[in-house]
XYZ file of C-alpha atoms in Angstrom:
645
model
C 132.807 38.301 32.190
C 136.337 40.009 31.182
C 139.282 38.343 30.516
C 140.931 39.294 33.601
C 137.929 37.717 35.458
C 139.044 34.465 34.230
C 142.601 34.944 34.517
C 142.417 35.907 37.844
C 141.138 32.200 38.817
C 143.831 30.321 36.632
C 146.854 29.761 39.055
C 148.233 26.046 38.207
C 145.932 25.808 35.109
C 148.476 24.111 32.851
C 149.842 21.931 35.719
C 147.117 19.540 35.987
C 145.642 18.636 32.508
C 144.966 15.174 33.531
C 141.343 14.525 33.037
C 138.781 13.856 29.730
C 140.313 15.642 26.886
C 143.842 15.871 28.029
C 144.449 11.935 29.434
C 146.012 10.780 26.209
C 148.642 13.515 26.109
C 149.573 12.646 29.769
C 150.584 9.257 28.962
C 152.947 10.296 26.172
C 156.950 10.823 26.737
C 158.233 13.957 26.164
C 160.220 12.737 23.048
C 157.334 10.818 21.643
C 155.105 14.502 21.978
C 157.968 16.410 20.734
C 157.915 14.472 17.526
C 154.102 14.137 17.190
C 153.853 17.834 17.515
C 156.326 18.315 14.939
C 154.197 16.036 12.410
C 151.290 17.964 13.531
C 152.784 21.144 12.724
C 154.070 19.855 9.280
C 150.569 18.774 8.377
C 149.046 21.725 9.465
C 151.625 23.922 7.442
C 151.229 21.927 4.284
C 147.318 21.992 4.563
C 147.756 25.863 4.984
C 149.731 26.458 1.931
C 147.401 24.249 -0.207
C 144.623 26.159 1.183
C 146.133 29.673 0.481
C 145.446 29.509 -3.215
C 141.785 29.390 -2.448
C 141.441 31.941 0.530
C 139.316 34.278 -1.278
C 136.617 31.493 -1.170
C 136.395 31.500 2.428
C 133.529 33.268 4.158
C 134.128 37.085 5.493
C 134.164 37.158 9.182
C 133.378 40.821 9.224
C 129.796 39.825 8.365
C 129.342 38.830 12.075
C 129.524 42.405 12.985
C 125.960 42.701 12.257
C 125.072 39.598 12.743
C 121.815 38.757 14.648
C 120.928 34.923 14.942
C 117.555 33.601 14.702
C 115.434 34.369 17.633
C 112.257 32.882 19.465
C 109.265 35.468 19.274
C 107.220 35.715 22.698
C 103.807 36.473 22.616
C 102.099 37.965 25.873
C 98.628 38.866 26.912
C 97.617 42.700 27.612
C 98.956 42.449 31.215
C 102.169 40.813 30.278
C 101.332 37.454 30.909
C 103.101 34.803 28.718
C 100.839 33.115 26.191
C 103.200 31.343 23.660
C 106.489 31.265 22.028
C 107.046 31.021 18.518
C 110.088 29.700 16.613
C 111.495 27.939 13.684
C 114.063 25.315 14.063
C 116.238 27.199 16.667
C 114.506 28.088 19.938
C 116.766 30.614 21.129
C 116.842 34.118 22.972
C 119.703 36.369 22.767
C 121.315 37.729 25.954
C 124.303 40.297 26.521
C 127.277 38.390 28.050
C 126.988 40.325 31.338
C 123.587 38.913 31.701
C 124.925 35.164 31.907
C 125.945 33.739 34.991
C 129.684 33.910 35.515
C 129.347 30.218 36.971
C 127.976 29.236 33.421
C 130.945 31.080 31.647
C 133.479 29.439 33.806
C 132.049 26.039 33.678
C 131.850 26.079 29.661
C 135.398 27.336 29.283
C 136.798 24.938 31.775
C 135.433 21.845 29.889
C 135.392 23.349 25.950
C 138.369 25.650 26.088
C 140.408 26.558 29.097
C 142.967 28.235 27.368
C 140.402 30.543 25.482
C 141.976 33.896 26.933
C 145.500 33.226 25.953
C 145.260 31.635 22.260
C 144.554 33.617 19.242
C 142.056 31.219 17.703
C 143.641 28.084 17.507
C 145.369 26.178 20.389
C 148.458 24.205 19.138
C 148.828 22.056 22.262
C 144.974 21.411 22.241
C 145.276 20.012 18.468
C 148.405 17.829 19.370
C 146.707 16.201 22.259
C 143.701 15.753 20.020
C 145.880 14.109 17.477
C 147.103 11.798 20.072
C 143.960 10.602 21.200
C 142.500 10.211 17.845
C 145.695 8.181 16.927
C 145.450 5.835 19.661
C 141.894 5.176 19.154
C 141.809 4.774 15.482
C 139.254 7.037 14.914
C 138.133 10.724 15.683
C 137.230 10.822 19.198
C 138.579 14.405 20.041
C 138.411 17.469 18.035
C 140.961 19.770 19.509
C 138.612 22.884 18.700
C 138.683 25.918 20.665
C 135.529 27.977 21.560
C 136.254 30.254 18.466
C 136.780 27.143 16.200
C 133.389 25.735 17.302
C 131.734 29.112 16.653
C 133.064 29.289 13.193
C 131.955 25.760 12.616
C 128.606 26.589 13.664
C 128.288 29.685 11.657
C 130.105 29.088 8.700
C 131.295 25.397 7.908
C 129.378 22.012 7.477
C 130.028 19.483 10.361
C 132.130 17.105 8.326
C 135.518 15.633 9.704
C 138.325 16.564 7.296
C 141.578 18.267 7.321
C 140.607 20.643 4.708
C 137.638 21.646 6.700
C 139.966 21.799 9.698
C 142.433 23.983 8.413
C 139.929 26.281 7.099
C 138.374 26.301 10.420
C 141.573 27.456 11.895
C 142.020 30.087 9.206
C 138.767 31.689 10.097
C 139.237 31.235 13.545
C 142.090 33.354 13.504
C 140.700 35.844 11.633
C 137.461 35.969 13.744
C 139.922 36.631 16.774
C 141.490 39.746 14.832
C 138.081 41.331 14.486
C 136.279 40.751 17.654
C 137.366 40.903 21.433
C 137.233 37.750 23.410
C 134.196 38.857 25.241
C 132.463 39.195 22.157
C 133.434 35.920 20.706
C 132.281 34.211 23.861
C 128.955 36.238 23.732
C 128.383 35.050 20.479
C 129.268 31.699 21.261
C 127.141 31.303 24.177
C 124.084 32.588 22.279
C 124.729 30.146 19.351
C 125.816 26.974 20.755
C 123.248 24.027 20.659
C 121.983 22.490 23.854
C 119.780 19.989 22.859
C 115.906 19.635 21.984
C 115.932 22.415 19.479
C 117.438 24.721 22.170
C 120.085 26.960 21.176
C 121.885 29.336 23.514
C 122.526 29.884 27.005
C 119.389 31.545 28.060
C 116.745 29.480 26.532
C 118.764 26.164 27.731
C 118.476 27.639 31.082
C 114.825 28.026 31.035
C 114.258 24.510 29.712
C 116.591 22.611 31.857
C 116.076 24.651 35.139
C 113.195 27.003 34.405
C 115.365 30.221 35.293
C 117.350 32.837 33.593
C 120.875 31.912 32.637
C 122.004 34.939 34.949
C 120.078 32.858 37.968
C 122.023 29.645 37.509
C 123.950 28.108 40.385
C 127.472 26.451 39.931
C 125.804 22.966 40.309
C 123.517 23.895 37.335
C 125.895 25.434 35.188
C 128.041 22.589 35.480
C 125.481 20.336 34.461
C 124.508 22.431 31.599
C 128.021 23.055 30.172
C 128.578 19.165 30.466
C 125.650 18.936 27.513
C 127.717 20.682 25.113
C 129.507 17.631 23.522
C 126.605 15.523 23.049
C 123.405 17.244 24.242
C 120.698 14.652 23.347
C 123.191 11.928 25.121
C 123.884 13.712 28.276
C 120.662 15.507 28.835
C 118.254 14.208 31.775
C 115.044 14.349 29.224
C 114.436 11.224 27.229
C 112.930 11.250 23.738
C 109.378 12.264 25.228
C 110.839 15.192 26.806
C 110.170 13.565 30.233
C 112.942 13.297 33.049
C 114.459 9.693 33.273
C 116.429 8.359 36.294
C 118.898 6.964 34.161
C 119.459 9.965 32.049
C 119.689 12.052 34.948
C 122.384 10.058 36.557
C 124.339 10.343 33.270
C 123.835 14.056 33.538
C 125.099 14.033 37.011
C 128.414 12.122 35.800
C 128.815 15.164 33.381
C 128.328 17.641 35.774
C 131.168 15.812 37.870
C 133.413 15.975 34.945
C 132.965 19.627 34.652
C 133.346 20.395 38.408
C 136.601 18.365 38.661
C 137.929 20.182 35.579
C 137.112 23.518 37.135
C 138.848 22.467 40.543
C 141.963 21.333 38.576
C 142.097 24.522 37.261
C 141.860 26.418 40.198
C 138.693 28.086 39.244
C 136.682 26.361 42.352
C 137.777 24.924 45.620
C 137.202 21.378 46.676
C 134.828 22.655 48.972
C 132.806 24.439 46.411
C 133.099 21.144 44.270
C 131.715 18.849 46.849
C 128.887 21.469 47.644
C 128.124 21.489 44.246
C 127.659 18.022 43.425
C 125.617 17.426 46.677
C 123.091 20.543 45.692
C 119.521 19.264 44.808
C 118.737 19.977 41.086
C 115.204 20.893 40.399
C 114.804 20.314 36.618
C 112.185 22.388 34.445
C 110.726 21.198 31.120
C 111.518 21.451 27.591
C 110.220 24.585 25.952
C 110.906 23.909 22.326
C 107.788 21.934 21.913
C 105.174 23.586 24.273
C 101.819 23.965 22.701
C 100.182 27.160 23.271
C 97.576 27.176 26.033
C 94.990 29.185 23.953
C 95.981 27.874 20.500
C 93.111 29.825 18.639
C 94.203 33.078 19.860
C 97.743 32.006 19.184
C 97.237 31.090 15.428
C 95.309 34.582 14.797
C 97.876 36.573 16.340
C 100.944 34.809 14.181
C 98.449 35.342 11.089
C 98.154 38.988 11.898
C 101.737 39.629 12.089
C 102.778 37.408 9.323
C 100.329 39.703 7.060
C 102.348 42.789 8.372
C 105.803 41.367 8.707
C 105.889 37.958 6.786
C 105.901 34.632 8.317
C 109.823 34.495 8.213
C 109.986 37.538 10.419
C 107.683 36.334 12.809
C 109.312 32.582 13.233
C 113.025 33.965 13.409
C 112.840 37.652 14.392
C 112.779 37.618 18.004
C 109.608 39.661 18.547
C 107.929 40.630 21.708
C 104.277 40.555 21.033
C 101.946 42.524 23.823
C 98.483 41.266 22.269
C 95.196 42.685 23.303
C 93.913 39.501 24.906
C 93.094 39.503 28.383
C 94.219 36.129 29.524
C 91.279 36.021 32.455
C 88.684 36.992 30.093
C 90.033 34.137 27.467
C 89.906 31.569 30.058
C 86.455 32.902 31.061
C 85.236 32.503 27.441
C 86.682 29.128 27.032
C 85.212 27.703 29.926
C 81.818 29.249 29.003
C 81.557 27.638 25.517
C 82.522 24.432 26.824
C 80.053 24.449 29.573
C 77.401 25.464 26.965
C 78.266 22.922 24.399
C 78.047 20.178 27.241
C 74.617 21.466 28.126
C 73.207 21.939 24.558
C 72.291 18.103 23.729
C 70.449 17.649 26.815
C 68.351 20.979 25.705
C 67.498 19.356 22.423
C 69.856 21.598 20.422
C 71.936 19.465 18.060
C 75.048 21.742 17.223
C 78.458 20.675 17.442
C 80.201 23.882 17.647
C 80.277 27.308 19.090
C 82.349 30.608 18.460
C 82.676 33.571 20.607
C 84.495 36.893 19.757
C 85.015 39.561 22.610
C 86.118 43.084 21.364
C 86.363 46.485 23.656
C 84.467 49.213 21.897
C 86.787 51.847 23.303
C 89.987 50.553 21.459
C 88.731 47.721 19.196
C 91.010 45.533 20.719
C 89.977 41.893 20.917
C 90.081 40.740 24.626
C 88.799 37.211 23.964
C 88.130 34.736 21.190
C 87.062 31.187 21.032
C 87.345 29.497 17.712
C 85.333 26.305 18.315
C 84.879 23.823 21.243
C 87.970 21.740 21.262
C 91.137 22.881 19.233
C 92.712 19.436 19.640
C 89.706 18.041 17.372
C 89.578 20.912 14.981
C 91.725 23.667 14.305
C 89.215 25.725 11.922
C 88.926 28.875 13.900
C 85.119 29.877 13.492
C 85.613 33.278 15.148
C 87.445 34.651 12.090
C 87.122 31.978 9.317
C 83.524 30.813 9.449
C 81.501 33.057 7.512
C 78.089 32.314 8.445
C 74.422 33.845 7.784
C 73.679 36.220 10.826
C 70.036 36.135 10.502
C 68.410 39.012 12.195
C 71.315 40.104 13.940
C 72.092 41.959 10.951
C 69.054 44.145 11.024
C 70.832 46.850 13.389
C 72.789 47.868 10.130
C 69.546 48.565 8.082
C 68.010 50.590 11.147
C 71.108 52.579 11.835
C 70.893 53.371 8.296
C 67.384 54.468 8.580
C 67.796 56.667 11.575
C 71.098 58.166 9.911
C 69.127 59.031 7.000
C 67.080 61.780 8.917
C 63.790 60.350 7.875
C 63.119 57.922 10.670
C 63.496 57.750 14.501
C 62.961 54.985 16.806
C 59.209 55.910 17.028
C 58.475 56.388 13.650
C 55.525 54.361 12.189
C 56.292 51.497 9.616
C 53.726 48.683 8.279
C 54.190 44.987 9.191
C 51.902 43.481 6.368
C 52.298 41.563 3.312
C 54.668 42.741 0.773
C 56.461 41.586 -2.411
C 59.447 42.536 -4.329
C 60.778 41.490 -7.762
C 64.118 39.861 -7.135
C 65.223 38.699 -10.628
C 63.558 35.299 -10.225
C 60.002 36.475 -9.932
C 58.799 38.098 -6.324
C 60.096 37.865 -3.340
C 57.540 37.957 -0.168
C 59.402 38.164 3.250
C 57.499 36.495 6.237
C 57.846 37.062 9.756
C 59.141 34.006 12.074
C 55.929 33.213 13.418
C 54.025 33.869 10.143
C 51.838 36.815 11.479
C 51.404 40.476 10.871
C 51.487 43.527 13.506
C 50.169 46.079 11.143
C 51.269 49.536 12.053
C 54.326 49.584 14.571
C 57.045 51.804 15.773
C 60.381 50.857 14.391
C 61.668 50.547 18.003
C 59.015 47.725 18.541
C 59.879 45.988 15.010
C 63.440 45.651 16.048
C 62.494 44.613 19.521
C 60.374 41.807 18.248
C 62.675 41.363 15.318
C 60.096 41.533 12.819
C 61.161 40.746 9.131
C 58.857 42.613 7.015
C 59.781 46.116 8.329
C 63.425 45.431 7.991
C 63.046 44.661 4.516
C 60.823 47.795 3.898
C 63.683 49.931 5.383
C 66.288 48.236 3.196
C 64.259 49.387 0.277
C 63.628 52.805 1.478
C 67.166 53.607 2.390
C 68.703 51.856 -0.224
C 70.667 48.560 0.055
C 73.952 49.686 -1.145
C 73.833 52.281 1.224
C 73.414 49.541 3.934
C 76.506 47.932 2.566
C 78.600 51.114 2.608
C 77.921 51.432 6.288
C 78.843 47.695 7.089
C 81.971 48.172 5.177
C 82.511 51.451 7.325
C 82.382 49.289 10.257
C 84.936 46.929 9.119
C 82.954 44.340 7.806
C 84.840 42.823 4.655
C 83.146 39.663 3.850
C 81.521 39.818 0.282
C 77.843 41.183 0.036
C 75.291 41.848 -2.428
C 72.529 44.309 -2.628
C 69.613 41.430 -2.737
C 66.123 42.052 -1.409
C 66.694 39.870 1.340
C 70.067 41.287 2.668
C 68.471 42.966 5.894
C 67.571 39.578 6.994
C 70.977 38.518 6.989
C 71.167 36.883 3.474
C 75.162 37.412 3.907
C 77.702 35.271 5.566
C 79.832 37.095 8.156
C 82.432 36.069 10.994
C 81.621 36.414 14.624
C 84.651 38.750 14.941
C 83.081 40.996 12.224
C 79.964 41.136 13.865
C 81.516 41.901 17.401
C 83.873 44.667 15.820
C 80.715 46.177 14.120
C 78.485 46.198 17.114
C 81.726 47.732 19.194
C 81.316 50.907 17.023
C 77.603 51.193 17.639
C 78.430 50.745 21.548
C 81.091 53.635 21.222
C 78.747 56.064 19.649
C 80.216 55.669 16.235
C 83.668 55.822 16.926
C 85.631 53.321 15.215
C 89.110 51.688 15.094
C 90.400 48.725 13.246
C 89.895 45.305 15.295
C 93.165 44.095 16.091
C 94.764 41.282 18.450
C 98.212 43.200 18.750
C 99.006 46.103 20.879
C 102.456 46.427 20.813
C 105.413 44.627 19.045
C 109.099 45.371 19.693
C 112.566 43.418 18.692
C 114.428 41.478 21.281
C 116.427 44.985 22.035
C 113.104 46.632 22.774
C 112.892 48.744 19.704
C 109.382 49.377 18.509
C 108.443 47.560 15.540
C 104.708 48.125 15.833
C 102.349 50.536 18.290
C 98.815 49.966 17.636
C 97.523 52.515 20.333
C 94.066 53.388 19.161
C 93.257 56.381 16.951
C 89.521 56.354 16.622
C 87.699 57.900 14.097
C 84.156 59.074 14.121
C 82.571 57.049 11.290
C 78.846 57.122 12.321
C 76.328 59.894 13.229
C 76.619 59.963 16.852
C 72.698 60.602 17.278
C 71.797 57.890 15.075
C 74.183 55.356 17.045
C 72.929 56.614 20.211
C 68.908 55.856 19.113
C 70.077 52.490 17.817
C 71.544 51.741 21.303
C 68.513 52.689 22.920
C 66.302 50.563 20.569
C 68.797 47.507 21.098
C 68.408 47.785 24.823
C 64.735 47.397 24.435
C 65.564 43.952 22.468
C 66.922 42.776 26.036
C 64.741 44.208 28.220
C 61.425 43.276 26.634
C 61.894 41.893 23.170
C 63.429 38.598 21.804
C 66.627 38.624 24.003
C 65.247 38.609 27.513
C 67.198 35.593 28.319
C 70.377 37.974 28.013
C 69.549 40.474 30.858
C 72.381 41.093 33.054
C 73.129 43.422 36.220
C 73.438 46.388 33.778
C 72.193 48.429 30.820
C 73.257 46.130 27.723
C 71.922 46.418 23.963
C 72.212 43.537 21.472
C 70.176 41.879 19.032
C 69.436 37.946 18.272
C 70.037 36.248 15.088
C 68.427 33.132 13.680
C 68.217 31.869 9.927
C 65.147 30.463 8.584
C 66.694 27.128 8.130
C 67.659 27.008 11.714
C 71.264 26.291 10.649
C 72.848 29.382 12.354
C 71.905 31.179 15.685
C 73.235 34.312 17.185
C 73.537 36.857 19.775
C 75.521 39.694 19.641
C 75.198 42.185 22.451
C 77.520 44.872 24.208
C 77.802 47.366 27.088
C 80.007 50.313 26.747
C 83.006 48.484 27.738
C 82.723 45.261 25.822
C 80.914 43.961 22.540
C 80.311 39.966 22.347
C 79.311 38.083 19.373
C 78.336 34.356 19.766
C 77.530 31.820 17.344
C 76.207 28.354 17.133
C 76.138 25.892 14.621
C 77.229 23.025 12.839
C 80.276 22.671 10.494
C 78.337 20.683 7.855
C 75.259 23.270 8.132
C 73.072 20.569 9.609
C 69.847 22.257 11.160
C 70.135 22.426 14.585
C 66.452 21.392 15.487
C 62.863 22.599 15.485
C 62.760 26.016 17.058
C 66.350 26.613 17.714
C 66.732 30.609 18.058
C 69.081 32.769 19.119
C 67.172 34.216 22.047
C 66.337 30.803 23.497
C 69.754 29.337 23.255
C 72.673 31.770 22.235
C 71.313 34.850 24.803
C 71.902 32.596 27.787
C 75.624 31.779 26.904
C 76.451 35.462 26.120
C 74.842 36.107 29.659
C 76.881 33.547 31.286
C 80.417 35.323 29.782
C 79.116 38.794 30.309
C 78.401 38.088 34.155
C 81.789 36.801 34.800
C 83.712 39.205 32.626
C 82.080 42.325 33.856
C 82.509 41.270 37.542
C 84.023 44.062 39.202
C 84.044 46.397 36.231
C 81.943 49.531 36.890
C 78.493 50.037 35.450
C 78.413 52.504 32.756
C 75.197 53.564 30.839
C 74.960 54.347 27.245
C 74.726 58.175 26.080
C 71.012 59.024 25.163
C 70.401 60.372 21.711
C 69.349 63.721 23.361
C 72.811 64.556 23.878
C 73.465 64.717 20.212
C 71.965 66.844 17.538
C 69.457 64.797 15.091
C 70.529 64.608 11.276
């Protein structure tokens, strides 16, 4: 809204200054007013002369030419659904002046500075009227500040009430008016002003108070909101618990009436418009500054990743627009699946207090869903990305891939499942199978399907444990690893997210990208800050990856994970530690890789007979059947499509 737009509605503006701020002046006789005006002018002149000595200590208003206020960062899912808003003290969204409703511009000017487009930063008559009111009351009841002066005070000065500060405020205001246009000043003010409840700026205030953009505010809503500026927490309809109070709402209506009356007195609205606005029902929103994220485990993980990249200050104040990789629908399915599984566990004789789930798209390595625990309100510890737990036999596919990639083994190669011992620095280590039996000579396929421990340890020795570690690093696993003899059986602590990401590379026939929660980041103006468009690299031998996929499908169809069977080809591996403290299932289809872990934070055993195949595979199945509903069936590429190393 330009100055012409305002001035075109200002007939009679000075003729009816009889409300609110101006009532004290209306009672003063002409002679007294003249004397007071002269006195005020003398005081102001004396102050200006005294202050002139230290003018160089005042802030340079030119710095505002590149000024960007703190803004709220908004986080969205992959489809653009809002997930969370992150901010420091100031919850603010900056918008251009032309995107703010003319109703709000007029309402704010009417109640705060109706002479805005005619003064040059200070309004001497306004200062005089404030002086009279303060003199009559014996205390400071009116400030006489223009919008420009309010802006200067908010940006440069302290809120103290003193003559020296008012003089500095006046000087800076006049300087500001020399550097910026009226529209620029009004835009800065409307984006800077405090509207209560940690809400700054017109856009965020409109969304809090009325659940709409500032450009869509009606006259009734704009007048009410403008009335809050002088004392936001006092005039707001929300109480200390951010709930609407009937008494406070009536106070808000009184303020609305004051603003509407002032607008009518200025000739900016008609009596009919005033009456209609006062009668209009107001549908209030809710305070946005203190909303909790619906999916806090995800939100915190996103903020953590952003902070590593940009720094926490930039995240909290930089007004970023963050498109995450999360699919909100899948996220809700994952959370519901975890809660349902946890509710059923004790009835099944499984004494576990926590479950974590991580889901990754193998084609992009985008995280599609993540559950860090059963209940965030009880524990904020994110087990999906922070809990390093032993994966047990779920680690064996890394060893089998290394064997296939060596060119010495294939799925039908024979290996002995019989007693064996290896020196381990403390004597000899003799691996045992879960059931204590031996199967003799078997194929690698059968050994992995039935999760036999001795063949895995033998393969680790044959291909080299350092090679297994190297492959794990290639697949994105960063947790510490040591080349101990029992490494093939999962003697290493890994996170569910690391497992889901690594298996995703198997699902994509060896093509790998870094696992991420973030797809795209811009600033509030749309400038691109980060583009995580995937650029997969082929890091595994395609034949070996395809051979592994083939064998791991057998784990589900006829091995230890028959409880994971779904309506399409799927591959995966169970994991159970010997102490029965951690049980896993990690499985995938070409479009989705999912790791599920079950255990206790204090490492208590889960109960006799607790295995990944018995208790965790059904959780994975429950999630996948829902997550893949409507998703086309895809088959894994056979190893015959690729040359064997």
